[in-house]
Coordinates of C-alpha atoms and ligand atoms in Angstrom, one line a residue:
Chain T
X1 CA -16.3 -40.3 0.7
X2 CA -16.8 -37.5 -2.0
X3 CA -14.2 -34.5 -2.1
X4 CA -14.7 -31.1 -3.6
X5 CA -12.8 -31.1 -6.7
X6 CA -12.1 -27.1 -6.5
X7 CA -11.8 -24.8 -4.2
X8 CA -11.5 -21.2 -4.4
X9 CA -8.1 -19.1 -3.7
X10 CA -10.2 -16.7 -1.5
X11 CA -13.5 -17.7 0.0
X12 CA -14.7 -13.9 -1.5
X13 CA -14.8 -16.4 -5.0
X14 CA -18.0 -17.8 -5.8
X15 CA -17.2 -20.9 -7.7
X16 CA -20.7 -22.8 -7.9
X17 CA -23.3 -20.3 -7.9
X18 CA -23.6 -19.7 -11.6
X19 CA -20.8 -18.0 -13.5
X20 CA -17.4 -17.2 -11.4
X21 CA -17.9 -13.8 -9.3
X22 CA -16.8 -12.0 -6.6
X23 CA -19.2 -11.9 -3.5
X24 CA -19.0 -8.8 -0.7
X25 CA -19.7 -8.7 2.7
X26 CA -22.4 -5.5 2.5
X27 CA -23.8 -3.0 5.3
X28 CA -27.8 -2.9 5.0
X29 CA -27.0 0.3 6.4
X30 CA -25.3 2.1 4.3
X31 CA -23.9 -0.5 1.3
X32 CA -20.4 -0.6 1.8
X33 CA -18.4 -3.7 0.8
X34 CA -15.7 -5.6 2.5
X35 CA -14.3 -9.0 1.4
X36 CA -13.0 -9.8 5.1
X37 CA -15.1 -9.9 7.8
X38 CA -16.6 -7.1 10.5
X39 CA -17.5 -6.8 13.7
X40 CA -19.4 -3.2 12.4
X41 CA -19.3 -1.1 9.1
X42 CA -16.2 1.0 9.2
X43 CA -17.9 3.6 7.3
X44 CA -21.5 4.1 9.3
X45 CA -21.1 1.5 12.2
X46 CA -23.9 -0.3 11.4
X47 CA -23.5 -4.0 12.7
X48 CA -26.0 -6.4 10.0
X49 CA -24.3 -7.4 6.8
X50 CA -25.9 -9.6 3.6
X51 CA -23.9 -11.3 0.9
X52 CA -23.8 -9.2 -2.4
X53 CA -22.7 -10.0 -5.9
X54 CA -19.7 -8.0 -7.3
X55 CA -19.6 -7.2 -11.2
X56 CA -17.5 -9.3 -13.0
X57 CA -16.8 -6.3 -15.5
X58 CA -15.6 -2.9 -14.4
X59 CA -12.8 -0.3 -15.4
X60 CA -9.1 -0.3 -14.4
X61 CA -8.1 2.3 -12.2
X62 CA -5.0 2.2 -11.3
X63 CA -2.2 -0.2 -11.4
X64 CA 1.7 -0.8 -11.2
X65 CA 3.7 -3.6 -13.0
X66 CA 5.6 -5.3 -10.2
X67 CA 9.2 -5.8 -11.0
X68 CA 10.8 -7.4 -7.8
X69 CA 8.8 -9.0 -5.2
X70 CA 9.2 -11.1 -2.6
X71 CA 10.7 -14.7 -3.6
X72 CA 8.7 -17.0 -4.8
X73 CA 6.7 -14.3 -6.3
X74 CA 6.4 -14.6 -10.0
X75 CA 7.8 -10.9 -11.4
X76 CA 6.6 -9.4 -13.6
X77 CA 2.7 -9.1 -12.8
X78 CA 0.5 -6.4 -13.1
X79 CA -1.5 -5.5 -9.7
X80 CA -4.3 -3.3 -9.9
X81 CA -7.0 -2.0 -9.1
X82 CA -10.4 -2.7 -10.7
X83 CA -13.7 -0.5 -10.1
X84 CA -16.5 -3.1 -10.6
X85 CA -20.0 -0.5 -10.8
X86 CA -19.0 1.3 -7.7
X87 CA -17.4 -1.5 -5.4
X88 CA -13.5 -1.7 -5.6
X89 CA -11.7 -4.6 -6.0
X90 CA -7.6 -5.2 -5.5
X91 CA -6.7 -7.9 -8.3
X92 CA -3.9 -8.9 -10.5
X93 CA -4.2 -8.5 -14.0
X94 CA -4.1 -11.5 -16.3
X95 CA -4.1 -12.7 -20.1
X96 CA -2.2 -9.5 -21.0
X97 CA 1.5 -8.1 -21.4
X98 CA 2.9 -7.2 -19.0
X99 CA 4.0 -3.8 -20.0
X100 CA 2.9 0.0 -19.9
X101 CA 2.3 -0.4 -24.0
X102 CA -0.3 -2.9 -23.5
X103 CA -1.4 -1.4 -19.8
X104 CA -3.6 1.9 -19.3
X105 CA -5.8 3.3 -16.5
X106 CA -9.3 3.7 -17.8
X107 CA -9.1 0.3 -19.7
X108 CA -12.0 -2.1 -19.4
X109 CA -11.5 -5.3 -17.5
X110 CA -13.4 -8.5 -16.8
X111 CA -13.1 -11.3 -14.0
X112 CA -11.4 -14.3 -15.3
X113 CA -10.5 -17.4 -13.7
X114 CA -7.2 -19.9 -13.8
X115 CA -6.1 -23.0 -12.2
X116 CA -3.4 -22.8 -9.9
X117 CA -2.9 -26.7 -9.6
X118 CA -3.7 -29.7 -7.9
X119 CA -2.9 -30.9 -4.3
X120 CA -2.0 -34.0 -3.2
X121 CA -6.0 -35.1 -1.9
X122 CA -6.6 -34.2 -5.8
X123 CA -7.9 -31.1 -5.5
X124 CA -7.6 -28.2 -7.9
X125 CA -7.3 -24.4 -6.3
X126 CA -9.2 -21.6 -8.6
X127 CA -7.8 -18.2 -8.7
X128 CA -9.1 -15.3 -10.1
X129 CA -7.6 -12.2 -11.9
X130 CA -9.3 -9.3 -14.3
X131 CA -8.3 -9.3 -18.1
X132 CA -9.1 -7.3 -20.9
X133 CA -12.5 -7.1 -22.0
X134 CA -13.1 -6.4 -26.0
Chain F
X1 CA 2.5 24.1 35.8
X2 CA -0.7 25.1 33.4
X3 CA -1.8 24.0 30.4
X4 CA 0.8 25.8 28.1
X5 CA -0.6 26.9 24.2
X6 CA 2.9 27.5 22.7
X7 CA 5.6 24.8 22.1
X8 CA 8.7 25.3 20.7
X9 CA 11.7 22.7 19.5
X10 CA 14.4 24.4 21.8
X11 CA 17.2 21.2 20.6
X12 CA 17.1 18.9 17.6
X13 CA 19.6 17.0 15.9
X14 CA 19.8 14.1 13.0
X15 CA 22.9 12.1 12.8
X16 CA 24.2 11.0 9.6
X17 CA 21.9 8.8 7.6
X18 CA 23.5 5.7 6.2
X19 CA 25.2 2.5 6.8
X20 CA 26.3 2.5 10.6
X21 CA 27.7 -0.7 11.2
X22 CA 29.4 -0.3 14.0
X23 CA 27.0 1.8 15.9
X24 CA 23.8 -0.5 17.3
X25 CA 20.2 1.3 17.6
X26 CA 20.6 2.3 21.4
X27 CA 23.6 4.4 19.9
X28 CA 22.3 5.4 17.0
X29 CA 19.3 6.9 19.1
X30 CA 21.8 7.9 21.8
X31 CA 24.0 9.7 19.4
X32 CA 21.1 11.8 18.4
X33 CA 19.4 12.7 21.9
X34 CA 22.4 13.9 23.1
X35 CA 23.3 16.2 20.4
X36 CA 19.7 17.5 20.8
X37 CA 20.2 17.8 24.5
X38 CA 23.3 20.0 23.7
X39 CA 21.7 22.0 21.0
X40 CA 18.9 23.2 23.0
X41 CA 21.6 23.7 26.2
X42 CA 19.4 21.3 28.9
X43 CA 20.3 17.9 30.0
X44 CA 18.2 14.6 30.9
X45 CA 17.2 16.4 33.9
X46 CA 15.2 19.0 32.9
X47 CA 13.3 16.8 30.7
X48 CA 9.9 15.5 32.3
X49 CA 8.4 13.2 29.6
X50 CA 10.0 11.1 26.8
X51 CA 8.7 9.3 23.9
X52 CA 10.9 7.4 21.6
X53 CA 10.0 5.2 18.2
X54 CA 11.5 2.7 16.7
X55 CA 9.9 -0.4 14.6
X56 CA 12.5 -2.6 13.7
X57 CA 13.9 -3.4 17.0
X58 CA 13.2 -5.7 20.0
X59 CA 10.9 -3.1 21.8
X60 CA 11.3 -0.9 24.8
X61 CA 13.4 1.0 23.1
X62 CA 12.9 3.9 25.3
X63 CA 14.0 2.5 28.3
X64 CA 17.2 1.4 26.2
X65 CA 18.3 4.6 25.9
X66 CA 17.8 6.1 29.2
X67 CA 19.5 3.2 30.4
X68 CA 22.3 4.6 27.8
X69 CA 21.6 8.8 28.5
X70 CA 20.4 9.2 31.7
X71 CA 17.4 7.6 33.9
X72 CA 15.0 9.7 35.8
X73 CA 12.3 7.5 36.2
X74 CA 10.3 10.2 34.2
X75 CA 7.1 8.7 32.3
X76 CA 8.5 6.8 29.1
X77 CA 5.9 6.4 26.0
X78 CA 7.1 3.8 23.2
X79 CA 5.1 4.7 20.4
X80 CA 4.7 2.7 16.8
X81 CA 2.7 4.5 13.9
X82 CA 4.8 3.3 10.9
X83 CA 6.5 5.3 8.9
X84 CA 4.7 8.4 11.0
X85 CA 5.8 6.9 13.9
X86 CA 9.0 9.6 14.6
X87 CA 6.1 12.4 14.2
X88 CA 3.8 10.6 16.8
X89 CA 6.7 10.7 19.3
X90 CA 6.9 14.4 18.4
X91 CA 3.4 15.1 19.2
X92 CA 3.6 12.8 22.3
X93 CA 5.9 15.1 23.9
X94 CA 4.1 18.0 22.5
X95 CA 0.6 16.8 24.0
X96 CA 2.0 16.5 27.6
X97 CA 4.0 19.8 27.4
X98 CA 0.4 21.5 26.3
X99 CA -1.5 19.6 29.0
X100 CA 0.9 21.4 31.0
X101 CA 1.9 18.3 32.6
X102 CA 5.3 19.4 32.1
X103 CA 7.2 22.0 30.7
X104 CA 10.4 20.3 28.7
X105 CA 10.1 17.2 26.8
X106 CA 12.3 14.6 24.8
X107 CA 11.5 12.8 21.4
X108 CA 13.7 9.8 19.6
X109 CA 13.0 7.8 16.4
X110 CA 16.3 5.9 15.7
X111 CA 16.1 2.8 12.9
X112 CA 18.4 0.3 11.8
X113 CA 17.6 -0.6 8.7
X114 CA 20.6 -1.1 5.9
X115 CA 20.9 -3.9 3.9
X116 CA 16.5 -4.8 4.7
X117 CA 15.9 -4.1 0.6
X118 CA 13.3 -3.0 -1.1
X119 CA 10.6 -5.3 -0.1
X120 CA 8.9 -3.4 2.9
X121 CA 5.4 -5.4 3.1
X122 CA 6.0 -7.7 0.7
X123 CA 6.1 -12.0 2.1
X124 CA 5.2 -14.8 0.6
X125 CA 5.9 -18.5 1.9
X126 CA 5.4 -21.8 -0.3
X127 CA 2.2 -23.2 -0.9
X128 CA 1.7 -26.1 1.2
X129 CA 1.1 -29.7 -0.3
X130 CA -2.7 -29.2 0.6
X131 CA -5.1 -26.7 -0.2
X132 CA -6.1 -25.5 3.1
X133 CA -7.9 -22.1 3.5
X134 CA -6.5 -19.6 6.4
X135 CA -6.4 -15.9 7.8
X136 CA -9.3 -13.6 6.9
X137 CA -9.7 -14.6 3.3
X138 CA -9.8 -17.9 3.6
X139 CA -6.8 -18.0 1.3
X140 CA -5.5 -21.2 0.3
X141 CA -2.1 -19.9 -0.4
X142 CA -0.1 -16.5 0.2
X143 CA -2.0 -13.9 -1.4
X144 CA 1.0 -11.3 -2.2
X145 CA 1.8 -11.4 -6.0
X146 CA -1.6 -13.0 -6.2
X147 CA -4.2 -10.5 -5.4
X148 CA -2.5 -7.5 -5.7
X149 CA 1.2 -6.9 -4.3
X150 CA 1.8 -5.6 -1.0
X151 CA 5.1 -4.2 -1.6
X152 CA 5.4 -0.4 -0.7
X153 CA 6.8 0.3 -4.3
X154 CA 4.1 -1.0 -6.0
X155 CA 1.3 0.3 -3.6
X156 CA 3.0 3.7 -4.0
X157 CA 3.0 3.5 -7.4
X158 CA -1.3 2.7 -7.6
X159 CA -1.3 6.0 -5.5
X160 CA 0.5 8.1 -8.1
X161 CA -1.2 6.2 -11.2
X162 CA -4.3 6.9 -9.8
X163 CA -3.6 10.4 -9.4
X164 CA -2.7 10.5 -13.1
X165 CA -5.9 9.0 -14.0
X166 CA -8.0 10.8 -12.4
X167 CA -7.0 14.5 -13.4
X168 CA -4.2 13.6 -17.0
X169 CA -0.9 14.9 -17.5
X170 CA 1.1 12.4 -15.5
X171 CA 3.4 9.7 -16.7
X172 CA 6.8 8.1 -15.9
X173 CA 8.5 10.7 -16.9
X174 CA 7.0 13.6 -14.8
X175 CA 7.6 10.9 -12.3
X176 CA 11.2 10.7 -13.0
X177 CA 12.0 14.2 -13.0
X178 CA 10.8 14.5 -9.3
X179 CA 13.5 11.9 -8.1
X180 CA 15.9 14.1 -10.5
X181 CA 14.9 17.1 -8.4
X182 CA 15.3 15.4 -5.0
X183 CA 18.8 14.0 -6.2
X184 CA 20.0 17.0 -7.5
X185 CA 19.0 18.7 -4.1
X186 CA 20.6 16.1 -1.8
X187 CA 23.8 17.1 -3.4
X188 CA 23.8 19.9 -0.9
X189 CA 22.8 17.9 2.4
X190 CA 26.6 16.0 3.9
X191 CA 23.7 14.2 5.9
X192 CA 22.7 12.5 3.6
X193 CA 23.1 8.6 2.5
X194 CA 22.9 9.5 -1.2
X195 CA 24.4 13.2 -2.1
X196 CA 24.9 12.3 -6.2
X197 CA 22.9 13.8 -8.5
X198 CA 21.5 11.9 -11.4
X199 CA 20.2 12.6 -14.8
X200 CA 16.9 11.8 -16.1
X201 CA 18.5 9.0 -18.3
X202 CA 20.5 7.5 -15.6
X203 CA 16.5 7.4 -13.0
X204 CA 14.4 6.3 -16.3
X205 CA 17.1 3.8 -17.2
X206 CA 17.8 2.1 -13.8
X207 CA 16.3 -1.3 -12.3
X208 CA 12.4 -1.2 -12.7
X209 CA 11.2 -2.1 -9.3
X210 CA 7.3 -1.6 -9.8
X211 CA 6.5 0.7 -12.5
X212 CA 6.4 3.8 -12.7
X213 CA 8.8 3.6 -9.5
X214 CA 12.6 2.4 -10.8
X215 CA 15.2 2.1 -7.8
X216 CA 16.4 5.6 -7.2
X217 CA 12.4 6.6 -7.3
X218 CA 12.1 4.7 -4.1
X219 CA 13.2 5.9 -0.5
X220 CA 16.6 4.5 0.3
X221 CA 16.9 2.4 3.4
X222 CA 19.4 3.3 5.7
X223 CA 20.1 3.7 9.2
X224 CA 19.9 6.7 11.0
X225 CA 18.2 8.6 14.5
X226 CA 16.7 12.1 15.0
X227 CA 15.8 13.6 18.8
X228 CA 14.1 16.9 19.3
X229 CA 14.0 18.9 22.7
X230 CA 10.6 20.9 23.0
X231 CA 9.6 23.4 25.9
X232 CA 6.6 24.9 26.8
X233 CA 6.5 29.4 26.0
X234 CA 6.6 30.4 29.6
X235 CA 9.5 27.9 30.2
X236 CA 11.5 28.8 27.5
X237 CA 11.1 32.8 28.7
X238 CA 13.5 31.8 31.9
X239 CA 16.2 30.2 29.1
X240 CA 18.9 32.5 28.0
X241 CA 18.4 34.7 25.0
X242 CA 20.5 32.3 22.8
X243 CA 18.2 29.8 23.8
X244 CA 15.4 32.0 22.9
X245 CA 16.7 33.3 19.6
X246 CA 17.3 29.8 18.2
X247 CA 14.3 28.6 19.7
X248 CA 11.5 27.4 16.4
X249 CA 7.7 27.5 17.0
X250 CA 5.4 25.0 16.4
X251 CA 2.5 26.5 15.5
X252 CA 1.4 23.2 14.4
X253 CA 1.2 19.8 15.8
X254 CA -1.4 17.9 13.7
X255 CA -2.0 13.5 13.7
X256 CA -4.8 12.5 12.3
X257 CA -5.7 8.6 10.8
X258 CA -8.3 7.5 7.2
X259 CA -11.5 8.0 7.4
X260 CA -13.7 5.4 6.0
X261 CA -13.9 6.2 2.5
X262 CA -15.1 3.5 -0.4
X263 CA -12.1 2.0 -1.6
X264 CA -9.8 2.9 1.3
X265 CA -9.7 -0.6 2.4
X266 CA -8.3 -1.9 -1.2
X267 CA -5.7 0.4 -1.8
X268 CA -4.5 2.8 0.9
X269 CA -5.9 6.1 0.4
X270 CA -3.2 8.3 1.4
X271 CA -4.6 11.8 0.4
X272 CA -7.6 12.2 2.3
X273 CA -5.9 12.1 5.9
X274 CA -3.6 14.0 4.6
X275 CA -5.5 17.0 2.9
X276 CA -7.4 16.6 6.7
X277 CA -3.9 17.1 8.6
X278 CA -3.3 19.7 6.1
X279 CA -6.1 21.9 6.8
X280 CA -6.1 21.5 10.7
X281 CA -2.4 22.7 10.5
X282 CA -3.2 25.8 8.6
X283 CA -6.4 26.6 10.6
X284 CA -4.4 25.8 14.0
X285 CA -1.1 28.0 12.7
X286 CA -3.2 30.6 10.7
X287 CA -0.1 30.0 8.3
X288 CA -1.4 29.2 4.7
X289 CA 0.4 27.1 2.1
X290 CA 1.8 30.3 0.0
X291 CA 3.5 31.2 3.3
X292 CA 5.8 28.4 3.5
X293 CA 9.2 29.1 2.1
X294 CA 9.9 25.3 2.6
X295 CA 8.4 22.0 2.8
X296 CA 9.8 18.5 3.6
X297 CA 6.9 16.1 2.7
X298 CA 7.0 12.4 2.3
X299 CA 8.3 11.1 -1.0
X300 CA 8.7 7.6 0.0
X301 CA 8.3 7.3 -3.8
X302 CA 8.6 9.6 -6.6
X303 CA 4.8 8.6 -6.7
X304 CA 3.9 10.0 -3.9
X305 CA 5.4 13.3 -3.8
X306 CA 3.2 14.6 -6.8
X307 CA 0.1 13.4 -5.0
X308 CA 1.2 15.5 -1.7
X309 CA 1.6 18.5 -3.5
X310 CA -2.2 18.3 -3.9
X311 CA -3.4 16.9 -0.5
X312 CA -0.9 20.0 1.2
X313 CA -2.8 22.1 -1.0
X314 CA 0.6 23.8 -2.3
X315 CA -1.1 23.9 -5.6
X316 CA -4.9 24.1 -6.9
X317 CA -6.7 20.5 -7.1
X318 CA -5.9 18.5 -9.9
X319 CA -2.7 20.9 -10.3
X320 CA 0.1 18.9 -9.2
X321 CA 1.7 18.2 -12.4
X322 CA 1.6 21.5 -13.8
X323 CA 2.7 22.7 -10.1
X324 CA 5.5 20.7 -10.7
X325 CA 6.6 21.4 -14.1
X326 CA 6.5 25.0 -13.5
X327 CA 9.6 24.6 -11.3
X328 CA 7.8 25.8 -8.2
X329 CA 8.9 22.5 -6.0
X330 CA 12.9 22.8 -7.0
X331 CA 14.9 25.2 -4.2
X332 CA 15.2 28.1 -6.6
X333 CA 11.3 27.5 -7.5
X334 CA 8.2 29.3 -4.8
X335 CA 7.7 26.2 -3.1
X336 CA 10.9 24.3 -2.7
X337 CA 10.1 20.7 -1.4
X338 CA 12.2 18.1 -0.1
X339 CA 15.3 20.8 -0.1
X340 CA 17.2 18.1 1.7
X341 CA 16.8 15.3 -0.5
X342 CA 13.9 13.9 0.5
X343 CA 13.5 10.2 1.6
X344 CA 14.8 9.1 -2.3
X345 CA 18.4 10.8 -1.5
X346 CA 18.4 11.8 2.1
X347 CA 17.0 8.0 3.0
X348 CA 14.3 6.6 5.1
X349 CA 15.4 5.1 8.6
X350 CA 11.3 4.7 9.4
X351 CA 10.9 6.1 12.8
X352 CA 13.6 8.5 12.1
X353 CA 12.5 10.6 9.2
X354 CA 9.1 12.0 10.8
X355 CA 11.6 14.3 13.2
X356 CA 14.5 14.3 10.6
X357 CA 12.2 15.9 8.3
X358 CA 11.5 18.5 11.3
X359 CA 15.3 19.0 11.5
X360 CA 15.8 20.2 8.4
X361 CA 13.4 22.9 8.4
X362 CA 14.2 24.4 11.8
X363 CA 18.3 24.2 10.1
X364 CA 16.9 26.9 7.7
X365 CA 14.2 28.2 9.6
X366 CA 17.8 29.3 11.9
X367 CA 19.9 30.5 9.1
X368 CA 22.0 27.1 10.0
X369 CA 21.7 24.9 6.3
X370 CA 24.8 26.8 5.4
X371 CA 25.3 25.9 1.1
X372 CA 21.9 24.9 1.3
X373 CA 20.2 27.5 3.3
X374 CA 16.5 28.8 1.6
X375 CA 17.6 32.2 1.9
X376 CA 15.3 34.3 4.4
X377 CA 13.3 31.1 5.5
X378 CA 10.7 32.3 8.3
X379 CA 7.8 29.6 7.9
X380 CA 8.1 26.0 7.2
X381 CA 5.7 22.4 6.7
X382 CA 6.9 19.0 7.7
X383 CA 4.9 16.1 6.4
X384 CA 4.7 12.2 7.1
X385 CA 2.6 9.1 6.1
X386 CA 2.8 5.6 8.0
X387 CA 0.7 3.8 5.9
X388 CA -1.9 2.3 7.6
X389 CA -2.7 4.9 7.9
X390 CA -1.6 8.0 10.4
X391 CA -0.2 11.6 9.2
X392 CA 1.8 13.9 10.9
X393 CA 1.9 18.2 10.1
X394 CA 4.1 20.0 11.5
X395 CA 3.9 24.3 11.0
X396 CA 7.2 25.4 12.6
X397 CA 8.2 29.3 12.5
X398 CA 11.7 31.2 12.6
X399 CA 11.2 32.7 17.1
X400 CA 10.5 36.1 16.9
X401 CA 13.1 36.7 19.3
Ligands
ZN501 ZN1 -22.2 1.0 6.7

């Protein structure tokens, strides 16, 4: 028997299908994206949906550095969230200080990837954060 | 009875907002419905609908309180809208007094809340010792602290960031004096659960719970229950004149939910219902924002009370920070907001605060707020966001008799 050696965090991760990425649930109708599932397009009510890449780069447009969470919750982090050419995405952000110094709106961002360890069949969960882009 | 196109709030009351430990949530919410009962001069009989709120407890929570004030067997609605959810049992009285299908109703939202934290939303539970993926996502583990937080102080402060990006000028200091407004201002409210002022050192320099938002920039749990008494015009014309001179219009009564809008399913877009709710309640009222001589609005978070400036259109688009640093929002400013504290001071008992806020303009709107009174007061705006999301406007004005 062969066992997937990753799996993504959230299925919305594209793992082996070139480069890391994002993918989106999007309305033929009208274009929006949703990373969850639905029964019609909240936006135009349109019911048929294709798969559709989501840039891996994109600006930040808002965040807060989270302080006190829930326990077990690593604190701080930085949660944001990331325009990627028009689609929004909600996303930690990684690989940088955690602090407003180091932290602005407007800053540019890219997808990266990290391992969050492996289970007991072996298998090595993928999550996925934006960092800095040069 | 007909249809009936003026309402007015003939009794209200708050109680104390706090730590109540020896008073459970059927008599926190009892506490409150009877001292509205006796403001407006009526009893449980003369009521003919009641809706009551409350999102903490075991549910049915209006039938717990009859059972404590008085059962008629009148229709009972037990209504949940978050943090709008007091509001929504506002309205719900409102609607049936309008579709005339009676002409005196009773609204609760009592919460027991002290001691819950700060964590409202946030969860996480441990991984498991396999990687299994659940819920919508297909997550293999929790996703708060992950992807995003989904604590309220955090969210909140996304909300005001984004504000800041989009039009400049904001930053955690501008942030920080708001709270130091509302805390200054809740010096005068004995209601309140907080009533100290504090200095822009002592709000900058406290706990950092998600930044910009430190600890005394985030609404204060507490406990606490507000009831309102509302009649229909023709009704209250058969009351006595006492009855009729205390008696504050709604002019008013506005709910409204987000519309789809791209990124509204990411982070909670809490401006565009609002602005909506906004703009119904000054077209319904024919009141306009530079009327208002007060405005209770919901600063859950320092964050969010500079965005609401804007989305109540008390100041130009894109204005709020200049709004604000002109002094316009403090009591002795053109706009005073959140005269009573605001959630930050006054504290945030959830289904409580969206008639609380309602409270504390009809006090002035009376001539009641005594050292705190907005001299004059004739026209007032109460605001409220459950996120989620629902908003609830209330227009009240002074009776003209
Ligand atoms: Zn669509």
């Amino acid at each position: 028997m062969t066992t997937a050696t990753q799996i993504p965090f959230v299925h919305y991760l594209a793992l082996d299908d070139g480069p890391p990425h994002l993918v989106a649930h999007e309305c033929t109708s009208c274009g929006a994206h949703y990373f969850d599932r639905r029964n019609a397009c909240a936006g135009c009510f349109g019911t048929e949906f294709r798969s559709a890449d989501v840039a891996t780069t994109g600006e930040l447009r808002t965040f807060s550095i989270v302080a006190f969470a829930a326990p077990g919750v690593e604190v701080p982090f930085v949660a944001g969230v990331v325009d990627c050419d028009g689609t929004s995405v909600m996303a930690n952000i990684i690989n940088v200080d955690p602090t407003p110094e180091k932290i602005h709106t407007g800053m540019s961002v890219r997808l990266a990837t990290y391992s969050m360890g492996v289970d007991s069949d072996g298998v090595e969960a993928i999550g996925f954060g934006f960092e800095p882009a040069p | 009875m007909s249809a009936s196109d003026e309402v007015f709030i003939l009794g209200i009351n708050m109680t104390k907002f706090g730590k109540h430990f020896d008073k459970d949530v059927v008599d926190l919410g009892a506490e409150a419905i009877m001292a509205a009962l006796a403001d407006g001069g009526v009893t449980m009989a003369d009521m003919g609908i009641f809706a009551a709120g409350n999102l903490l407890g075991s549910g049915g929570i209006g039938q717990q309180l009859q059972k404590q004030v008085g059962q008629t067997g009148i229709p009972v609605f037990n209504v949940s809208n978050a943090c709008a959810t007091g509001a929504t049992a506002l309205r719900t009285a409102i609607m049936a007094i309008k579709a005339g299908e009676c002409d005196m109703g009773l609204a609760v939202g009592v919460e027991k809340l002290a001691g819950a934290g700060l964590l409202a939303g946030g969860d996480r539970a441990a991984d498991g010792d396999s990687w299994t993926p659940q819920g919508r996502y297909g997550a293999v583990g929790p996703i708060d602290g992950r992807v995003g937080t989904a604590t309220m102080p955090g969210v909140f402060a996304q909300i005001g960031m984004e504000y800041g990006h989009r039009y400049g000028g904001v930053d955690f200091e501008l942030f920080a004096r708001i709270s130091e407004k509302n805390h200054s201002h809740s010096t005068l409210n004995p209601l309140a659960a907080y009533t100290k002022a504090m200095s822009l050192e002592q709000i900058m320099g406290d706990m950092m719970i998600a930044y910009p938002n430190t600890r005394p920039m985030c609404s204060a749990n507490c406990d606490g229950a507000a009831a309102a008494v509302v009649v229909s015009g023709a009704k209250l014309k058969t009351l006595s004149l006492e009855q009729q001179r205390r008696a504050v219009k709604v002019s008013a009564s506005i709910l409204t939910s987000d519309p789809y809008e791209e990124a509204c399913q990411v982070l909670p877009n809490v401006n565009t219902l609002t602005r909506n709710a906004a703009r119904q309640a000054y077209e319904a009222s024919g009141v306009g924002p530079d009327d208002l001589d007060l405005v209770e609005l919901h600063d859950c978070f320092a964050t969010a009370e500079l965005v609401h400036y804007d989305n109540l259109m008390l100041c130009e688009e894109g204005g709020a920070a200049d709004f604000f640093n002109s002094g316009a929002t403090w009591r002795t400013g053109s706009t005073p907001v959140n005269v009573s504290g605001g959630l930050q001071s006054k504290g945030h008992p959830i289904s409580a605060t969206g008639i609380a806020n309602i409270w504390e303009v009809c006090h002035h709107l009376r001539g009641e707020a005594g050292p705190r009174q907005i001299e004059g007061a004739k026209v007032g705006l109460a605001h409220v966001i459950g996120l989620g999301s629902a908003c609830g406007v209330h227009v009240l004005e002074k009776s003209a008799a």
